[in-house]
Coordinates of N, CA, C and O and ligand atoms in Angstrom, one line a residue:
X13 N -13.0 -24.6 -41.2 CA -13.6 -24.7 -39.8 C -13.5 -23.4 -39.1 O -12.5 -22.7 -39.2
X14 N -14.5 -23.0 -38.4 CA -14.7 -21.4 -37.6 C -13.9 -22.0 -36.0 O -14.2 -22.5 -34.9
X15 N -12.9 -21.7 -36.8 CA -12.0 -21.8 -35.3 C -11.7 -20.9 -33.9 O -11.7 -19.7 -34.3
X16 N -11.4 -20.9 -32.7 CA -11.7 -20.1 -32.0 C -10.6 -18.9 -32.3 O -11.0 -17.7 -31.9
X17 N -8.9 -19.1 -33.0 CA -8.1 -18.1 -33.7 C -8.9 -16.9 -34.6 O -8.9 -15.8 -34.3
X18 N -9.5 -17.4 -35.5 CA -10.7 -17.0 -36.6 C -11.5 -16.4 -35.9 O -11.7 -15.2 -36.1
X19 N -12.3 -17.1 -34.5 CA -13.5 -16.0 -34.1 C -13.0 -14.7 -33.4 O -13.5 -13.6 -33.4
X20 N -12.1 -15.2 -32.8 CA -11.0 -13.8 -32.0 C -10.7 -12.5 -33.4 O -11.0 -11.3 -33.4
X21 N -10.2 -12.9 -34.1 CA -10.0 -12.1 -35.4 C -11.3 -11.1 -36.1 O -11.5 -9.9 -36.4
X22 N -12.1 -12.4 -36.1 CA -13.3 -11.3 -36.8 C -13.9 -10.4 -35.8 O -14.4 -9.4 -36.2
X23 N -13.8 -10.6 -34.2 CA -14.8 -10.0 -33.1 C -13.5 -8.5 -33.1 O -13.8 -7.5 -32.6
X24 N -12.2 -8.5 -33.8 CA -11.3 -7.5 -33.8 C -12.1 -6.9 -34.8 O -12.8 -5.9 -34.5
X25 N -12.0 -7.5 -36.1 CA -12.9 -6.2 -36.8 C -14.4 -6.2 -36.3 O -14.9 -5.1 -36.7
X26 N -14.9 -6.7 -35.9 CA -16.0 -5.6 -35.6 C -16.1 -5.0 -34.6 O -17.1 -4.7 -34.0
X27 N -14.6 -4.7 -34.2 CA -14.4 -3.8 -33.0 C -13.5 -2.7 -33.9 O -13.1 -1.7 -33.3
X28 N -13.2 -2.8 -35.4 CA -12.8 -1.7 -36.2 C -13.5 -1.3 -36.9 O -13.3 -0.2 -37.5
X29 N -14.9 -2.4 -37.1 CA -15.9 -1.3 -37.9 C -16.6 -0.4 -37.1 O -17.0 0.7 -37.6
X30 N -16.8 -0.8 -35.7 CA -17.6 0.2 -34.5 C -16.7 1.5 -34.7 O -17.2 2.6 -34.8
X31 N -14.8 1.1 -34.6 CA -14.2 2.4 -34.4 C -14.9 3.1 -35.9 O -15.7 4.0 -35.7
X32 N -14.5 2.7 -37.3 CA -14.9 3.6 -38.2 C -15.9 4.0 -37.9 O -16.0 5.2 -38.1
X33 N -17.0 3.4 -37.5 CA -18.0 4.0 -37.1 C -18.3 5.6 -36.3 O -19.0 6.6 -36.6
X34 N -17.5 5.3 -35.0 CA -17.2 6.2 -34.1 C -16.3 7.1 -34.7 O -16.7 8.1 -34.2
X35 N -15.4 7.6 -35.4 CA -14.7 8.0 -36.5 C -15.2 8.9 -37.2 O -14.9 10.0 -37.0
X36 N -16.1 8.4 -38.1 CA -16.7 9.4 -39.0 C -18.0 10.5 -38.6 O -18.3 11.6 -39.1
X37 N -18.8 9.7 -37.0 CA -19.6 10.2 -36.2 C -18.5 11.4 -36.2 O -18.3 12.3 -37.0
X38 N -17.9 11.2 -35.2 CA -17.0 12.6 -35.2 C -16.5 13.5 -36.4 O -16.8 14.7 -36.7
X39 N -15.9 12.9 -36.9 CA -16.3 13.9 -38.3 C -17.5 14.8 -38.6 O -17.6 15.9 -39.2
X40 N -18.6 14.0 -38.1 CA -19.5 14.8 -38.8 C -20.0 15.9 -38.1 O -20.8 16.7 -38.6
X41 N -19.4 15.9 -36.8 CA -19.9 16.8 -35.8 C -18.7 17.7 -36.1 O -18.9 18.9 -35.8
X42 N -17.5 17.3 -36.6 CA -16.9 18.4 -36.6 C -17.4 19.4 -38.2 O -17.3 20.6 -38.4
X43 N -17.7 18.6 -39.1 CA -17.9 19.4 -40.2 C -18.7 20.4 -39.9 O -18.4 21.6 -39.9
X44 N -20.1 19.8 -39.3 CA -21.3 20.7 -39.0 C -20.9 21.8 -37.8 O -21.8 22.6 -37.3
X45 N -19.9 21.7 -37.4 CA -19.4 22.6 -36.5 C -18.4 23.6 -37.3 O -17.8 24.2 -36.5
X46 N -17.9 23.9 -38.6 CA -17.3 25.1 -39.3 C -18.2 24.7 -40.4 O -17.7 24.6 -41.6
X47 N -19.6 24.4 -40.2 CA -20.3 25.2 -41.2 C -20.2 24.1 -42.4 O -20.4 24.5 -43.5
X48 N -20.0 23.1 -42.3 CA -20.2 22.4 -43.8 C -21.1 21.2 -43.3 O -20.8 20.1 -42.9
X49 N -22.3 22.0 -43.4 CA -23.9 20.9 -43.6 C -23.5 19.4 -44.9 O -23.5 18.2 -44.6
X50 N -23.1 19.8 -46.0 CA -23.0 18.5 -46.7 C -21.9 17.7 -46.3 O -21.8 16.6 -46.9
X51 N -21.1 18.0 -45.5 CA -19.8 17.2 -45.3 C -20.3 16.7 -44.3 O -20.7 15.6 -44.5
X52 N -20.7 17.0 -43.2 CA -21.3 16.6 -42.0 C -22.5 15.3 -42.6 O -22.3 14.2 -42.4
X53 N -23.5 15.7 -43.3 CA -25.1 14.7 -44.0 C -23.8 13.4 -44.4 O -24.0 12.4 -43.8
X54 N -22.3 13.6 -45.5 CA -21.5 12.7 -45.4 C -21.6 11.9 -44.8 O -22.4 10.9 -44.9
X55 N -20.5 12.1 -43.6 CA -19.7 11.4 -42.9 C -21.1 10.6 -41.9 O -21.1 9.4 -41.5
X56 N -22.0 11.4 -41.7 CA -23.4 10.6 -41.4 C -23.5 9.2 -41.7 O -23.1 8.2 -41.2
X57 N -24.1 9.5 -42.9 CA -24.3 8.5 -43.8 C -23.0 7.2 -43.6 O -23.4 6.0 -43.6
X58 N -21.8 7.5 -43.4 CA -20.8 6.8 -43.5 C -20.7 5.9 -42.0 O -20.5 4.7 -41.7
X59 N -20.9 7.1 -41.5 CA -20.9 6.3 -39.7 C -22.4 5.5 -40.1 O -22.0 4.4 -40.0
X60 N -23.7 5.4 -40.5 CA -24.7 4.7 -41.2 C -24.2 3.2 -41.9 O -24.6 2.0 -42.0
X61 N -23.5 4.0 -42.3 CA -22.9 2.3 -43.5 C -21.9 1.4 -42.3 O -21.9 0.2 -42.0
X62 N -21.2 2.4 -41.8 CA -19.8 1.1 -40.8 C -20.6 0.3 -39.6 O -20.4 -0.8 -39.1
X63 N -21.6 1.3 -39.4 CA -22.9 0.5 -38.5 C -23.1 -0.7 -39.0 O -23.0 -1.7 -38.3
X64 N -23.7 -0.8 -40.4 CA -24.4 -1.8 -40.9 C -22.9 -2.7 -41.0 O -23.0 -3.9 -41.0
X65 N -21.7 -2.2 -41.1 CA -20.5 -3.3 -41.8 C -20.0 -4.0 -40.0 O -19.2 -4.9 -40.0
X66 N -20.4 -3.8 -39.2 CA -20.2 -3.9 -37.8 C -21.4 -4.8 -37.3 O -21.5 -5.7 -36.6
X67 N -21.9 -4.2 -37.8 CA -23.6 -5.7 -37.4 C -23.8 -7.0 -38.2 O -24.6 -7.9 -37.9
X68 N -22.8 -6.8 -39.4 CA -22.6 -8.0 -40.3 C -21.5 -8.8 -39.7 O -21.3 -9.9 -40.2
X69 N -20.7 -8.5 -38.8 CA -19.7 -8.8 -38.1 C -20.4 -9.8 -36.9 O -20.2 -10.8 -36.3
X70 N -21.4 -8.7 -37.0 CA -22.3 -9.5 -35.2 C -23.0 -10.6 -35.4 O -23.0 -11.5 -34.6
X71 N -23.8 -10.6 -36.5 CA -24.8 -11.3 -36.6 C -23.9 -12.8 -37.1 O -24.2 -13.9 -36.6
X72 N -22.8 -12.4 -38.3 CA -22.3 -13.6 -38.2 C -21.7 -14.8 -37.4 O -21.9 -16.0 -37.5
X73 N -20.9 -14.0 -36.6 CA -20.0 -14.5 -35.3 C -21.3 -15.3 -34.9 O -21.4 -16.4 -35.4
X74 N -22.3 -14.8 -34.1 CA -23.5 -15.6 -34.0 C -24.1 -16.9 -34.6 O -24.5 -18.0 -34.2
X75 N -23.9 -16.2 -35.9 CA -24.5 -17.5 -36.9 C -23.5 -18.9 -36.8 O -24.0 -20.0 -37.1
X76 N -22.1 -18.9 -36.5 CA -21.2 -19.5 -36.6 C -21.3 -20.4 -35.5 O -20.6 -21.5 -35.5
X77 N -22.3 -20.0 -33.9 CA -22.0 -20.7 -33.1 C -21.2 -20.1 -31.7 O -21.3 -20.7 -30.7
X78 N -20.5 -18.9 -32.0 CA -19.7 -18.0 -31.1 C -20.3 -17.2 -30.8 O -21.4 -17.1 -31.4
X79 N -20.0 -16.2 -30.0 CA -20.5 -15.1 -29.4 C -19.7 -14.0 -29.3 O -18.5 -14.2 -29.2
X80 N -20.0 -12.5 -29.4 CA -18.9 -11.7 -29.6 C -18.8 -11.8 -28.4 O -19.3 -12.3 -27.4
X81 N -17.1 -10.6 -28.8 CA -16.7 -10.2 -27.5 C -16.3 -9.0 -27.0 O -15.3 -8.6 -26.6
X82 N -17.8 -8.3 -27.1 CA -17.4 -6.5 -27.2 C -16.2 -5.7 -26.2 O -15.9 -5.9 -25.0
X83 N -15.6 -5.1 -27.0 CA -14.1 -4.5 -26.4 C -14.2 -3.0 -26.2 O -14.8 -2.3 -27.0
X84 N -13.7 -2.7 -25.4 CA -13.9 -1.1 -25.5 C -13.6 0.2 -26.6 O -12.4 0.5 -27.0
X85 N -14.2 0.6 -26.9 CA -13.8 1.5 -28.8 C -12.9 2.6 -28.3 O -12.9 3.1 -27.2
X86 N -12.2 2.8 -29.2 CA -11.2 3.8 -28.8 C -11.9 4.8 -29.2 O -13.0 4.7 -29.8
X87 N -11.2 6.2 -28.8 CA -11.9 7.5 -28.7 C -11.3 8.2 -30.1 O -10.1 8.6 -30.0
X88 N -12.1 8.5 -31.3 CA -11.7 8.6 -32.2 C -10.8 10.6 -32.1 O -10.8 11.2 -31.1
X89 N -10.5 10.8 -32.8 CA -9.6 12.0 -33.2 C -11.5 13.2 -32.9 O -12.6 12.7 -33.1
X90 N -11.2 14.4 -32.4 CA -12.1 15.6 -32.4 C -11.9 16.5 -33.2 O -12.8 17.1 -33.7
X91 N -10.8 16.9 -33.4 CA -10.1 18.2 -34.3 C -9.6 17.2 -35.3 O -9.2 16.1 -35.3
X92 N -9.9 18.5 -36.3 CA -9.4 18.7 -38.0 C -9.1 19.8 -38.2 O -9.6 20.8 -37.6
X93 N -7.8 19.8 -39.5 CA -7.8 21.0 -39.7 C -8.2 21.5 -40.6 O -8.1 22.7 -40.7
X94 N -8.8 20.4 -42.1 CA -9.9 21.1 -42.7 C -10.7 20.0 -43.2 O -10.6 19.1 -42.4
X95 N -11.3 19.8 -44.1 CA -11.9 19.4 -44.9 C -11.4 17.9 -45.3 O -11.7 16.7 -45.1
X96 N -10.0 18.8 -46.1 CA -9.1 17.8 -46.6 C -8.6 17.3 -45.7 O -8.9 16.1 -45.9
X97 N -8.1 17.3 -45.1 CA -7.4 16.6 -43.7 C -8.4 15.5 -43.1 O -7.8 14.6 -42.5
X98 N -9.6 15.7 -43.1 CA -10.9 14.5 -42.9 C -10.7 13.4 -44.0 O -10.8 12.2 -43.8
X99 N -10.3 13.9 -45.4 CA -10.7 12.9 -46.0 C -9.4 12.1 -46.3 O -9.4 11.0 -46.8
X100 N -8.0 12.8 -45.9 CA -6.9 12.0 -45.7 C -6.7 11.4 -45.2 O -5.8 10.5 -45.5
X101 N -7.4 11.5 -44.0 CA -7.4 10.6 -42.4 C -8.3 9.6 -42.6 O -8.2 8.5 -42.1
X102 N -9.3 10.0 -43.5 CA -10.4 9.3 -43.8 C -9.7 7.7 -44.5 O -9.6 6.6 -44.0
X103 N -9.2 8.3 -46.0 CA -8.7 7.2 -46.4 C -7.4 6.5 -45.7 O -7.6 5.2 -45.6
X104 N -6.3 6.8 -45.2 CA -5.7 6.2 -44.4 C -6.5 5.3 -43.5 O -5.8 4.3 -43.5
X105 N -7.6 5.2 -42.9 CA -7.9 4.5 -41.8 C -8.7 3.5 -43.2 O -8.8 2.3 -42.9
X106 N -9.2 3.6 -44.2 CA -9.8 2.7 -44.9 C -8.9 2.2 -45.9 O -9.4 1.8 -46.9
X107 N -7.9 2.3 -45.7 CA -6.5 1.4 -46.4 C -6.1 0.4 -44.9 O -5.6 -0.8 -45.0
X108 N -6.4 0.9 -43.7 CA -6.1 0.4 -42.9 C -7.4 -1.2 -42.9 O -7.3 -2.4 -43.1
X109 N -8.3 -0.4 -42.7 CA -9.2 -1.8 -43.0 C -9.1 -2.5 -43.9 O -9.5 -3.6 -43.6
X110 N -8.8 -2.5 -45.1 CA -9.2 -3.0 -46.2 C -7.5 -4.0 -45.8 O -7.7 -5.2 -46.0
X111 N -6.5 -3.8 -45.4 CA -5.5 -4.5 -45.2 C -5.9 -5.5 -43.4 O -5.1 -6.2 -42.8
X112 N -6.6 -5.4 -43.3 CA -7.4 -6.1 -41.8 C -8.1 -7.2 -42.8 O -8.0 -8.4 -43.0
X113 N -8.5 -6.4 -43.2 CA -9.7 -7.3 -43.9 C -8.9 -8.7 -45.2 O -9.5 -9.7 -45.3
X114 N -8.1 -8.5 -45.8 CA -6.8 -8.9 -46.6 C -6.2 -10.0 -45.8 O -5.8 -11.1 -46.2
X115 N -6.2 -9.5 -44.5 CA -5.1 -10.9 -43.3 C -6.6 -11.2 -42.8 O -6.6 -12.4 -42.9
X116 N -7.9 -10.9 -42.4 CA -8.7 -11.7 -42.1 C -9.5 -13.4 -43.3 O -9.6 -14.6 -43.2
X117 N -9.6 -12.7 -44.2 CA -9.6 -13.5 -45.8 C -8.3 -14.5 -45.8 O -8.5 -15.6 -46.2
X118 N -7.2 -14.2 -45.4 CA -6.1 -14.9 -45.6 C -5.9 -16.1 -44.6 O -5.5 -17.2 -44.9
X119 N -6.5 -15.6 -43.1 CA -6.4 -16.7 -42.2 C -7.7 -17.8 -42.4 O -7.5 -19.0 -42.2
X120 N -8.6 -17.3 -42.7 CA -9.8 -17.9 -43.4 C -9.5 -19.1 -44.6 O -10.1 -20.2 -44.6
X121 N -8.7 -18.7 -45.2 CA -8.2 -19.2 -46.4 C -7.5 -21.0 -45.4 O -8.0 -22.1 -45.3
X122 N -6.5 -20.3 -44.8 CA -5.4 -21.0 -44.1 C -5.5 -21.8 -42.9 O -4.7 -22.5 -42.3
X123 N -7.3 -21.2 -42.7 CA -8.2 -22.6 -41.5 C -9.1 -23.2 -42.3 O -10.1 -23.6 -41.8
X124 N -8.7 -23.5 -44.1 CA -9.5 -23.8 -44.8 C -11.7 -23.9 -44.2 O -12.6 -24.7 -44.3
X125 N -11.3 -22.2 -43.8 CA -13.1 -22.0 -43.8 C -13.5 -21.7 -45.3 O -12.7 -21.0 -46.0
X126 N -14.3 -21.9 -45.7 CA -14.7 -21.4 -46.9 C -16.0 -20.1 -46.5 O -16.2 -19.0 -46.8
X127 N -16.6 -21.0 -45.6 CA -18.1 -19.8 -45.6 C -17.8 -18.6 -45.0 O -18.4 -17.5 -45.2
X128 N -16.4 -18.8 -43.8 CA -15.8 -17.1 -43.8 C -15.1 -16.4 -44.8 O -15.0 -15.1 -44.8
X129 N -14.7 -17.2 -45.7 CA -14.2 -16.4 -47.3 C -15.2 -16.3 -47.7 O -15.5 -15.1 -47.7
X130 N -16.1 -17.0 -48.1 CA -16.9 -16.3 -48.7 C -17.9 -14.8 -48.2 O -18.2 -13.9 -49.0
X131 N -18.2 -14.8 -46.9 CA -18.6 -14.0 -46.3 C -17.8 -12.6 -46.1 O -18.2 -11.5 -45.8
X132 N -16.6 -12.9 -46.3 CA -15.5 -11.6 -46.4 C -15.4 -11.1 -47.5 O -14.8 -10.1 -47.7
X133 N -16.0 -11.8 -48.7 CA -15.7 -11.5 -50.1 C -16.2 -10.1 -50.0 O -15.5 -9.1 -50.0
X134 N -17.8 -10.3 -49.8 CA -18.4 -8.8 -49.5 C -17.5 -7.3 -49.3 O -17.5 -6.2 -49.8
X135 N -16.9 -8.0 -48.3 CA -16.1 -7.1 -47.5 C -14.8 -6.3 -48.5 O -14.6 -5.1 -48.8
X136 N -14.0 -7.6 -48.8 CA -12.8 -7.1 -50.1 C -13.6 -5.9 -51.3 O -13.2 -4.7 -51.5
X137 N -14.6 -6.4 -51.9 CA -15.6 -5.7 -52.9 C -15.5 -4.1 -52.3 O -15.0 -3.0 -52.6
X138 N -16.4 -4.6 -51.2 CA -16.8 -3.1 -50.7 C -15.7 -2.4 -50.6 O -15.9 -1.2 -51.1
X139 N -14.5 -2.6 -50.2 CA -13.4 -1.6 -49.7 C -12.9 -1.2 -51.0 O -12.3 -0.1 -50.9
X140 N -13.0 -1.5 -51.8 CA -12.6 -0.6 -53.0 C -13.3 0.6 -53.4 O -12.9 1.6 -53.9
X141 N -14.7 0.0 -53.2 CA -15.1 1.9 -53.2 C -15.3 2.7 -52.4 O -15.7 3.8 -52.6
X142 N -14.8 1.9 -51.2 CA -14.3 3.3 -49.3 C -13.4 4.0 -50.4 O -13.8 5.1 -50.9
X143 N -12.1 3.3 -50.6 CA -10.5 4.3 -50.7 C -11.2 4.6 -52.1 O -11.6 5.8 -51.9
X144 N -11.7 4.3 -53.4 CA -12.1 5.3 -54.1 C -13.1 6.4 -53.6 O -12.5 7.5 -53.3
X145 N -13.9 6.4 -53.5 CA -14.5 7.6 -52.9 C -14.0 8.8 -52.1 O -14.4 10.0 -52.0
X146 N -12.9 8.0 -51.7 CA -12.3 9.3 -50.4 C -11.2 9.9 -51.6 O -11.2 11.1 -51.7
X147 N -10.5 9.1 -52.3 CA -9.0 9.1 -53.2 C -9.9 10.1 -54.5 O -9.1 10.9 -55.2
X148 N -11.1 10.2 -54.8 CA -12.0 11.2 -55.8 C -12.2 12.4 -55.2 O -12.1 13.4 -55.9
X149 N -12.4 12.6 -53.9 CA -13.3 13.9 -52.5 C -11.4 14.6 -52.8 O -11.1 15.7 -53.4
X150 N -10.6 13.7 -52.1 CA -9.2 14.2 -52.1 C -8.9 15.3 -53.2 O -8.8 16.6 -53.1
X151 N -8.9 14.3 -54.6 CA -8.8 14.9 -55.8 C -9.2 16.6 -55.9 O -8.7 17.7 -56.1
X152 N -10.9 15.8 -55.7 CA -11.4 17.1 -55.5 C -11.1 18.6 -54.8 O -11.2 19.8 -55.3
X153 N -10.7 18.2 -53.5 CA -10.5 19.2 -52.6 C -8.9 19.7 -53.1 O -8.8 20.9 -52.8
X154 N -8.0 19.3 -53.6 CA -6.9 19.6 -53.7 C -7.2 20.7 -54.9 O -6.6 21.7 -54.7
X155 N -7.9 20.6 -56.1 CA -8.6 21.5 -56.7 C -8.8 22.4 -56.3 O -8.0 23.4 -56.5
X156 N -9.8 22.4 -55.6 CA -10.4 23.4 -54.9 C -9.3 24.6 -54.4 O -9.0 25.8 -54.8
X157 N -8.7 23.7 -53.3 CA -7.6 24.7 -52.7 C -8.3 25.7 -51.9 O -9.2 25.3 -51.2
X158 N -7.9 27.1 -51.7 CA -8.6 28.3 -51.2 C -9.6 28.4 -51.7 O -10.3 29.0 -50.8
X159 N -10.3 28.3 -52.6 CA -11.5 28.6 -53.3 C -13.2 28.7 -52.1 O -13.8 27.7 -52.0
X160 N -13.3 29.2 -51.8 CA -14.6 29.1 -50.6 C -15.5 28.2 -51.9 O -15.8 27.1 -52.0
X161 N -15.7 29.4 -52.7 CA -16.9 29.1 -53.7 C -16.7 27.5 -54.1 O -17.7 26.7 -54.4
X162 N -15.4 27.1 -54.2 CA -15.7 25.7 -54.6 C -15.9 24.7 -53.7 O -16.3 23.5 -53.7
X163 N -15.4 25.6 -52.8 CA -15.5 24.5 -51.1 C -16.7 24.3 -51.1 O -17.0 23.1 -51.2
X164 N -18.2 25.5 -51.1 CA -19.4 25.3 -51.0 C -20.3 24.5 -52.1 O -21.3 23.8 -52.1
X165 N -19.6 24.9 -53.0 CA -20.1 23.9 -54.2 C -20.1 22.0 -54.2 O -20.8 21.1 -54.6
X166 N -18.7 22.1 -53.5 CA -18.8 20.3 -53.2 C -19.6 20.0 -52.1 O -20.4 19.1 -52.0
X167 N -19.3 21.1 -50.9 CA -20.5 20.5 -50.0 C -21.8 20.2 -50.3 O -22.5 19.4 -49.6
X168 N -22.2 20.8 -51.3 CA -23.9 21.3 -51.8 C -23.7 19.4 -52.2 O -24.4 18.6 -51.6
X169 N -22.5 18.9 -53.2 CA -22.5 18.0 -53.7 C -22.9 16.7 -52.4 O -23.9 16.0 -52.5
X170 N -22.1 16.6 -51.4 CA -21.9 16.0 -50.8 C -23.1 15.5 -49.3 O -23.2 14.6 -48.5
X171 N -24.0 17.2 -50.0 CA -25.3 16.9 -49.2 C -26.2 15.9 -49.3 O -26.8 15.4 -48.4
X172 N -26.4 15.8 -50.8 CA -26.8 14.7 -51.7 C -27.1 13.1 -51.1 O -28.1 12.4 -51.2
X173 N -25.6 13.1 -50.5 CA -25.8 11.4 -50.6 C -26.7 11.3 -49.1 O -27.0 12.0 -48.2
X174 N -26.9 9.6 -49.7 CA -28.2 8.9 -49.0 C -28.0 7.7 -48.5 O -28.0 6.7 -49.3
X175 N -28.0 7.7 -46.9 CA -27.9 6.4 -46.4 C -29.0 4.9 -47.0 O -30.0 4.7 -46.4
X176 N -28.7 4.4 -47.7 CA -29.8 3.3 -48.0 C -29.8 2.2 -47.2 O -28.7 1.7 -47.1
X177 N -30.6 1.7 -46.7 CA -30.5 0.6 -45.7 C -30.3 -0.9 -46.5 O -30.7 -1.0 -47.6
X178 N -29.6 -2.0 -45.9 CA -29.8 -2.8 -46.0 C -31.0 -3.8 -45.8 O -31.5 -3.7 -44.7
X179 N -31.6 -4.8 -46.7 CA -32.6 -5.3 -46.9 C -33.3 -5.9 -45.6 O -34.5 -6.0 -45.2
X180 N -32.2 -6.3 -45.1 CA -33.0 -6.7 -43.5 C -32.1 -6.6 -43.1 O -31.2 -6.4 -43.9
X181 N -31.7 -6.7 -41.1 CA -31.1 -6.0 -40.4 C -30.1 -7.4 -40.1 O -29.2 -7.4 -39.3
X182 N -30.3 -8.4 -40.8 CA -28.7 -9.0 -40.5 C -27.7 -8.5 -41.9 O -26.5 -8.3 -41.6
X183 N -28.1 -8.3 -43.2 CA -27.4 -8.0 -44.6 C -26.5 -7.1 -44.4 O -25.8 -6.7 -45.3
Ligands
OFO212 FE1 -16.3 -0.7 -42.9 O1 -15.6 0.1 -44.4 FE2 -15.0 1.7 -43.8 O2 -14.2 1.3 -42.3

């Protein structure tokens, strides 16, 4: 049953998908501010995706019969001190969700809802390739090290990727 414990919980994460949201936005303004165009098109894209993971939040709560309860977002971090340091902070905060997400599934479990476990399933899936993604970039950058030339090389890489939309605007 979508209990009112349960709806308070989920209206919390999508008050941490807006922050990731708000998060990576920043990020991206800071990349494109010392000059890395592909790390900035990134973290875009990413603030792109936590949007769509934040409106699946909204639309559900809705579908259930409740109503959110928009809360005020906190003011994410401005300064970095490089690269790597974005994508550490990066994964830290998406270990942080993915363990939100772990006690949200769990209480779901334990108000015997099924259609909120199932609807979180998405969610468990997805988070394993947030912290891969970041736990590969990491990899990478530690590589790198001082290297400019390889710094610009991953950016080139990183220009690449492509927000793709979900199929319709509740998905
Ligand atoms: Fe919504 O997955 Fe990142 O935070």
């Amino acid at each position: 049953m979508y209990t009112k414990k349960l709806s308070k919980k989920m209206n919390k994460q999508l008050n941490n998908e807006l922050y990731s949201a708000y998060l990576y936005l920043s990020m991206s303004s800071y990349a494109a501010s010392i000059g890395l165009k592909g790390a900035a098109n990134w973290f875009m894209v990413q603030y792109q995706e936590e949007m769509v993971h934040a409106m699946k939040f909204f639309n559900y709560i809705n579908s259930r019969g409740e109503h959110t309860e928009l809360a005020a977002i906190a003011a994410p971090p401005t300064e970095f001190v490089n690269l790597l340091d974005m994508f550490q902070q990066t994964l830290a905060h998406e270990q942080f969700i993915t363990s939100s997400i772990y006690e949200l599934t769990d209480l779901a479990l334990a108000e015997k809802d099924h259609a909120t476990h199932i609807f979180l399933q998405w969610f468990v899936t997805e988070q394993i390739e947030e912290e891969e993604n970041d736990r590969d970039l990491i990899g990478k950058l530690k590589l790198i090290g001082d290297n400019g030339q390889g710094l610009l090389l991953l950016d080139n890489e990183l220009a690449t990727r492509v927000f793709v939309p979900p199929p319709t605007a509740a998905a």
